[in-house]
Amino acid sequence: MISQFFVLSQRGDNIVFRDYRGDVQKGSAEIFFRKVKFWKEDGEEEAPPVFNVDGVNYFHVKVVGLLFVATTRTNVSPSLVLELLQRIARVVKDYLGVLNEDSIRKNFVLVYELLDEVVDFGYVQTTSTELLKSFIFNEPIVVDVARSQALGPAGLFMQGTKRMPGTAVTKSVVANEPAGRKREEIFVDIIEKISVTFSSSGYILTSEIDGTIQMKSYLSGNPEIRLALNDDLSIGRGGRSIYDYSGSSGSGAVILDDCNFHESVHLDSFDVDRTLSLVPPDGEFPVMNYRITQEFKPPFRINALIEQAGPLKAEVILKIRAEYASSITANTILVQMPLPTYTTRVSFELEPGAVGQVTDFKESNKRLEWGLKKAMFLLNALMSCILNSIVGGSEHTLRAKLTFSQESHGNITKEAGPVSMNFTIPMYNASRLQVKYLQIAKKSKTFNPYRWVRYVTQTNSYVARI
């Protein structure tokens, strides 16, 4: 049971507010944002998803830069409320097509109509996009996505690739197409978040993949779909370990530690031929979630070194090397490294001819940042030469000279690091999990919908110790 629900922008503007029970003060949105913005407890940079202020429990999740918040005075399950907030965000995105501040403001009538059907007097009624269609009568106002950033899982594929359309991001499940025609298409996205920890000598200490197969269907009549995965897919490691560096499209068994499926998935033939059959509901939903802890080839290698260069000086050398195929491009790469607390100044030295690279020293938290937002990690020597003046391989190096306010009396490597990295790689998956085919039950001979199968890898935690 929740008392209030509201959505805040990154600036703290109240975009949507619904009070279901009237037992929490009206200024709760301002109290929440002030608490989150100035959270300093135990040196944490971000507020936890659940906290209590003056007897009011606040729950929040951040979705594409927006804060979805619920409040209550009762003792409810935090997992339940956080899951509800995620589902509300997904339902709103399904109906608006694109989820951002502009789309919510332009469709506030539709959003409030959805909220009143999802929650009644604080109690959840339904979060099913399909069931809500019977109670929602407002049409969404289309937002010009060309002027706003495409966000959400499908939006990742619009960055740096022209092979896949971005219509899955911008199309509502209820909006009519121009001229009354509906484009028959289905999107299957394999999204993987990887966690890797490297030792100071470059060996992999821990590695894990959290993956999901997302589906969004725009097929009329809800036909049955068959989704075939790798023949050599197995569940449960059984004591085995594989270290195959053949790449995302190479051979080698795919071993899942565990997995779970959406309620609409039928597993009758899954044990025989690794085929999933389902009738997809409206909107975006996870067909399958899985986890892998076997060793896999990391997409990047990080080498970090820090050494004394004088009484009040030190030098940092960071090297990044791409380990994937030449046809793949990484987006939005950011490398961060905490420096000793007594660092006062940092001067950077990039490679000659480096393009699209940005360096910064965050003095407030003594952090070095290296961004390669436009750099394309390609193994093709000619292309690398054009973009980054590197011949023979995709390796990037940054040198940073540090100036200290006092001498270091201990081992400087213990006072700096570890190095962390964030990136997104479209059309690449570290697990080698593949969709072999996507079969749709035909309603007629002329029925031939578009099928899109897309892959993306993101970082959950990518850390190299010094």
PDB file of N, CA, C and O in Angstrom, residues 128 130 213 215 217 222-226 260-268 276-288:
ATOM      1  N   SER A 128      -0.352  -4.569 -16.082  1.00  0.00           N
ATOM      2  CA  SER A 128      -0.305  -5.200 -17.399  1.00  0.00           C
ATOM      3  C   SER A 128      -0.709  -4.192 -18.478  1.00  0.00           C
ATOM      4  O   SER A 128      -1.814  -3.640 -18.451  1.00  0.00           O
ATOM      5  N   GLU A 130      -1.410  -4.815 -21.482  1.00  0.00           N
ATOM      6  CA  GLU A 130      -2.506  -5.382 -22.276  1.00  0.00           C
ATOM      7  C   GLU A 130      -3.853  -5.197 -21.587  1.00  0.00           C
ATOM      8  O   GLU A 130      -4.843  -4.788 -22.210  1.00  0.00           O
ATOM      9  N   ILE A 213      16.682 -11.099 -22.053  1.00  0.00           N
ATOM     10  CA  ILE A 213      16.161 -11.069 -23.417  1.00  0.00           C
ATOM     11  C   ILE A 213      14.856 -10.292 -23.370  1.00  0.00           C
ATOM     12  O   ILE A 213      13.861 -10.765 -22.821  1.00  0.00           O
ATOM     13  N   MET A 215      11.663  -8.267 -25.191  1.00  0.00           N
ATOM     14  CA  MET A 215      10.864  -8.346 -26.412  1.00  0.00           C
ATOM     15  C   MET A 215       9.833  -7.231 -26.418  1.00  0.00           C
ATOM     16  O   MET A 215       9.260  -6.892 -25.383  1.00  0.00           O
ATOM     17  N   SER A 217       6.612  -6.295 -29.037  1.00  0.00           N
ATOM     18  CA  SER A 217       5.888  -6.765 -30.215  1.00  0.00           C
ATOM     19  C   SER A 217       4.883  -5.730 -30.693  1.00  0.00           C
ATOM     20  O   SER A 217       4.148  -5.144 -29.909  1.00  0.00           O
ATOM     21  N   ASN A 222      -1.714 -10.936 -32.069  1.00  0.00           N
ATOM     22  CA  ASN A 222      -0.931 -11.712 -31.097  1.00  0.00           C
ATOM     23  C   ASN A 222      -0.643 -13.139 -31.568  1.00  0.00           C
ATOM     24  O   ASN A 222      -1.069 -14.113 -30.941  1.00  0.00           O
ATOM     25  N   PRO A 223       0.094 -13.303 -32.673  1.00  0.00           N
ATOM     26  CA  PRO A 223       0.418 -14.661 -33.140  1.00  0.00           C
ATOM     27  C   PRO A 223       1.447 -15.328 -32.225  1.00  0.00           C
ATOM     28  O   PRO A 223       2.187 -14.665 -31.504  1.00  0.00           O
ATOM     29  N   GLU A 224       1.487 -16.653 -32.290  1.00  0.00           N
ATOM     30  CA  GLU A 224       2.459 -17.396 -31.487  1.00  0.00           C
ATOM     31  C   GLU A 224       3.861 -17.220 -32.082  1.00  0.00           C
ATOM     32  O   GLU A 224       4.037 -17.188 -33.300  1.00  0.00           O
ATOM     33  N   ILE A 225       4.853 -17.128 -31.194  1.00  0.00           N
ATOM     34  CA  ILE A 225       6.241 -16.894 -31.603  1.00  0.00           C
ATOM     35  C   ILE A 225       7.106 -18.013 -31.042  1.00  0.00           C
ATOM     36  O   ILE A 225       6.930 -18.439 -29.893  1.00  0.00           O
ATOM     37  N   ARG A 226       8.046 -18.473 -31.861  1.00  0.00           N
ATOM     38  CA  ARG A 226       9.037 -19.456 -31.423  1.00  0.00           C
ATOM     39  C   ARG A 226      10.411 -18.829 -31.511  1.00  0.00           C
ATOM     40  O   ARG A 226      10.801 -18.302 -32.549  1.00  0.00           O
ATOM     41  N   ASN A 260      15.378 -17.420 -15.379  1.00  0.00           N
ATOM     42  CA  ASN A 260      13.936 -17.465 -15.155  1.00  0.00           C
ATOM     43  C   ASN A 260      13.227 -16.889 -16.374  1.00  0.00           C
ATOM     44  O   ASN A 260      13.834 -16.140 -17.154  1.00  0.00           O
ATOM     45  N   PHE A 261      11.960 -17.231 -16.547  1.00  0.00           N
ATOM     46  CA  PHE A 261      11.228 -16.888 -17.756  1.00  0.00           C
ATOM     47  C   PHE A 261       9.949 -16.124 -17.419  1.00  0.00           C
ATOM     48  O   PHE A 261       9.409 -16.236 -16.317  1.00  0.00           O
ATOM     49  N   HIS A 262       9.490 -15.354 -18.395  1.00  0.00           N
ATOM     50  CA  HIS A 262       8.228 -14.641 -18.261  1.00  0.00           C
ATOM     51  C   HIS A 262       7.080 -15.645 -18.193  1.00  0.00           C
ATOM     52  O   HIS A 262       7.159 -16.754 -18.735  1.00  0.00           O
ATOM     53  N   GLU A 263       6.009 -15.256 -17.538  1.00  0.00           N
ATOM     54  CA  GLU A 263       4.883 -16.173 -17.329  1.00  0.00           C
ATOM     55  C   GLU A 263       4.221 -16.620 -18.635  1.00  0.00           C
ATOM     56  O   GLU A 263       3.551 -17.660 -18.674  1.00  0.00           O
ATOM     57  N   SER A 264       4.419 -15.858 -19.722  1.00  0.00           N
ATOM     58  CA  SER A 264       3.792 -16.224 -20.994  1.00  0.00           C
ATOM     59  C   SER A 264       4.603 -17.240 -21.793  1.00  0.00           C
ATOM     60  O   SER A 264       4.137 -17.723 -22.830  1.00  0.00           O
ATOM     61  N   VAL A 265       5.815 -17.572 -21.324  1.00  0.00           N
ATOM     62  CA  VAL A 265       6.700 -18.472 -22.066  1.00  0.00           C
ATOM     63  C   VAL A 265       6.345 -19.924 -21.766  1.00  0.00           C
ATOM     64  O   VAL A 265       6.184 -20.310 -20.604  1.00  0.00           O
ATOM     65  N   HIS A 266       6.232 -20.732 -22.837  1.00  0.00           N
ATOM     66  CA  HIS A 266       5.995 -22.172 -22.699  1.00  0.00           C
ATOM     67  C   HIS A 266       7.311 -22.903 -22.935  1.00  0.00           C
ATOM     68  O   HIS A 266       7.996 -22.681 -23.931  1.00  0.00           O
ATOM     69  N   LEU A 267       7.653 -23.813 -22.025  1.00  0.00           N
ATOM     70  CA  LEU A 267       8.941 -24.507 -22.065  1.00  0.00           C
ATOM     71  C   LEU A 267       8.802 -25.968 -22.468  1.00  0.00           C
ATOM     72  O   LEU A 267       9.640 -26.797 -22.119  1.00  0.00           O
ATOM     73  N   ASP A 268       7.758 -26.295 -23.226  1.00  0.00           N
ATOM     74  CA  ASP A 268       7.493 -27.688 -23.576  1.00  0.00           C
ATOM     75  C   ASP A 268       8.660 -28.333 -24.329  1.00  0.00           C
ATOM     76  O   ASP A 268       9.002 -29.485 -24.085  1.00  0.00           O
ATOM     77  N   LEU A 276      11.889 -21.562 -27.227  1.00  0.00           N
ATOM     78  CA  LEU A 276      10.859 -20.963 -26.388  1.00  0.00           C
ATOM     79  C   LEU A 276       9.666 -20.619 -27.260  1.00  0.00           C
ATOM     80  O   LEU A 276       9.830 -20.053 -28.352  1.00  0.00           O
ATOM     81  N   SER A 277       8.482 -20.944 -26.811  1.00  0.00           N
ATOM     82  CA  SER A 277       7.271 -20.557 -27.533  1.00  0.00           C
ATOM     83  C   SER A 277       6.413 -19.680 -26.626  1.00  0.00           C
ATOM     84  O   SER A 277       6.292 -19.944 -25.429  1.00  0.00           O
ATOM     85  N   LEU A 278       5.823 -18.635 -27.208  1.00  0.00           N
ATOM     86  CA  LEU A 278       5.033 -17.703 -26.404  1.00  0.00           C
ATOM     87  C   LEU A 278       4.103 -16.911 -27.301  1.00  0.00           C
ATOM     88  O   LEU A 278       4.336 -16.761 -28.513  1.00  0.00           O
ATOM     89  N   VAL A 279       3.064 -16.390 -26.684  1.00  0.00           N
ATOM     90  CA  VAL A 279       2.197 -15.395 -27.311  1.00  0.00           C
ATOM     91  C   VAL A 279       2.503 -14.084 -26.604  1.00  0.00           C
ATOM     92  O   VAL A 279       2.109 -13.888 -25.450  1.00  0.00           O
ATOM     93  N   PRO A 280       3.238 -13.177 -27.252  1.00  0.00           N
ATOM     94  CA  PRO A 280       3.726 -11.990 -26.537  1.00  0.00           C
ATOM     95  C   PRO A 280       2.609 -11.041 -26.149  1.00  0.00           C
ATOM     96  O   PRO A 280       1.740 -10.728 -26.967  1.00  0.00           O
ATOM     97  N   PRO A 281       2.601 -10.579 -24.910  1.00  0.00           N
ATOM     98  CA  PRO A 281       1.631  -9.547 -24.511  1.00  0.00           C
ATOM     99  C   PRO A 281       2.034  -8.195 -25.092  1.00  0.00           C
ATOM    100  O   PRO A 281       3.141  -8.039 -25.625  1.00  0.00           O
ATOM    101  N   ASP A 282       1.162  -7.221 -24.990  1.00  0.00           N
ATOM    102  CA  ASP A 282       1.479  -5.882 -25.473  1.00  0.00           C
ATOM    103  C   ASP A 282       2.553  -5.253 -24.598  1.00  0.00           C
ATOM    104  O   ASP A 282       2.648  -5.531 -23.404  1.00  0.00           O
ATOM    105  N   GLY A 283       3.339  -4.383 -25.207  1.00  0.00           N
ATOM    106  CA  GLY A 283       4.367  -3.664 -24.464  1.00  0.00           C
ATOM    107  C   GLY A 283       5.677  -4.416 -24.401  1.00  0.00           C
ATOM    108  O   GLY A 283       5.836  -5.503 -24.935  1.00  0.00           O
ATOM    109  N   GLU A 284       6.617  -3.798 -23.719  1.00  0.00           N
ATOM    110  CA  GLU A 284       7.957  -4.373 -23.568  1.00  0.00           C
ATOM    111  C   GLU A 284       8.001  -5.255 -22.326  1.00  0.00           C
ATOM    112  O   GLU A 284       7.505  -4.878 -21.265  1.00  0.00           O
ATOM    113  N   PHE A 285       8.616  -6.432 -22.445  1.00  0.00           N
ATOM    114  CA  PHE A 285       8.667  -7.335 -21.301  1.00  0.00           C
ATOM    115  C   PHE A 285       9.901  -8.229 -21.429  1.00  0.00           C
ATOM    116  O   PHE A 285      10.408  -8.477 -22.523  1.00  0.00           O
ATOM    117  N   PRO A 286      10.416  -8.730 -20.289  1.00  0.00           N
ATOM    118  CA  PRO A 286      11.573  -9.630 -20.320  1.00  0.00           C
ATOM    119  C   PRO A 286      11.139 -11.069 -20.588  1.00  0.00           C
ATOM    120  O   PRO A 286      10.418 -11.662 -19.776  1.00  0.00           O
ATOM    121  N   VAL A 287      11.572 -11.633 -21.696  1.00  0.00           N
ATOM    122  CA  VAL A 287      11.268 -13.032 -21.994  1.00  0.00           C
ATOM    123  C   VAL A 287      12.032 -13.943 -21.051  1.00  0.00           C
ATOM    124  O   VAL A 287      11.504 -14.927 -20.531  1.00  0.00           O
ATOM    125  N   MET A 288      13.302 -13.585 -20.790  1.00  0.00           N
ATOM    126  CA  MET A 288      14.175 -14.449 -19.998  1.00  0.00           C
ATOM    127  C   MET A 288      15.241 -13.612 -19.317  1.00  0.00           C
ATOM    128  O   MET A 288      15.810 -12.704 -19.923  1.00  0.00           O
TER     129      MET A 288
END
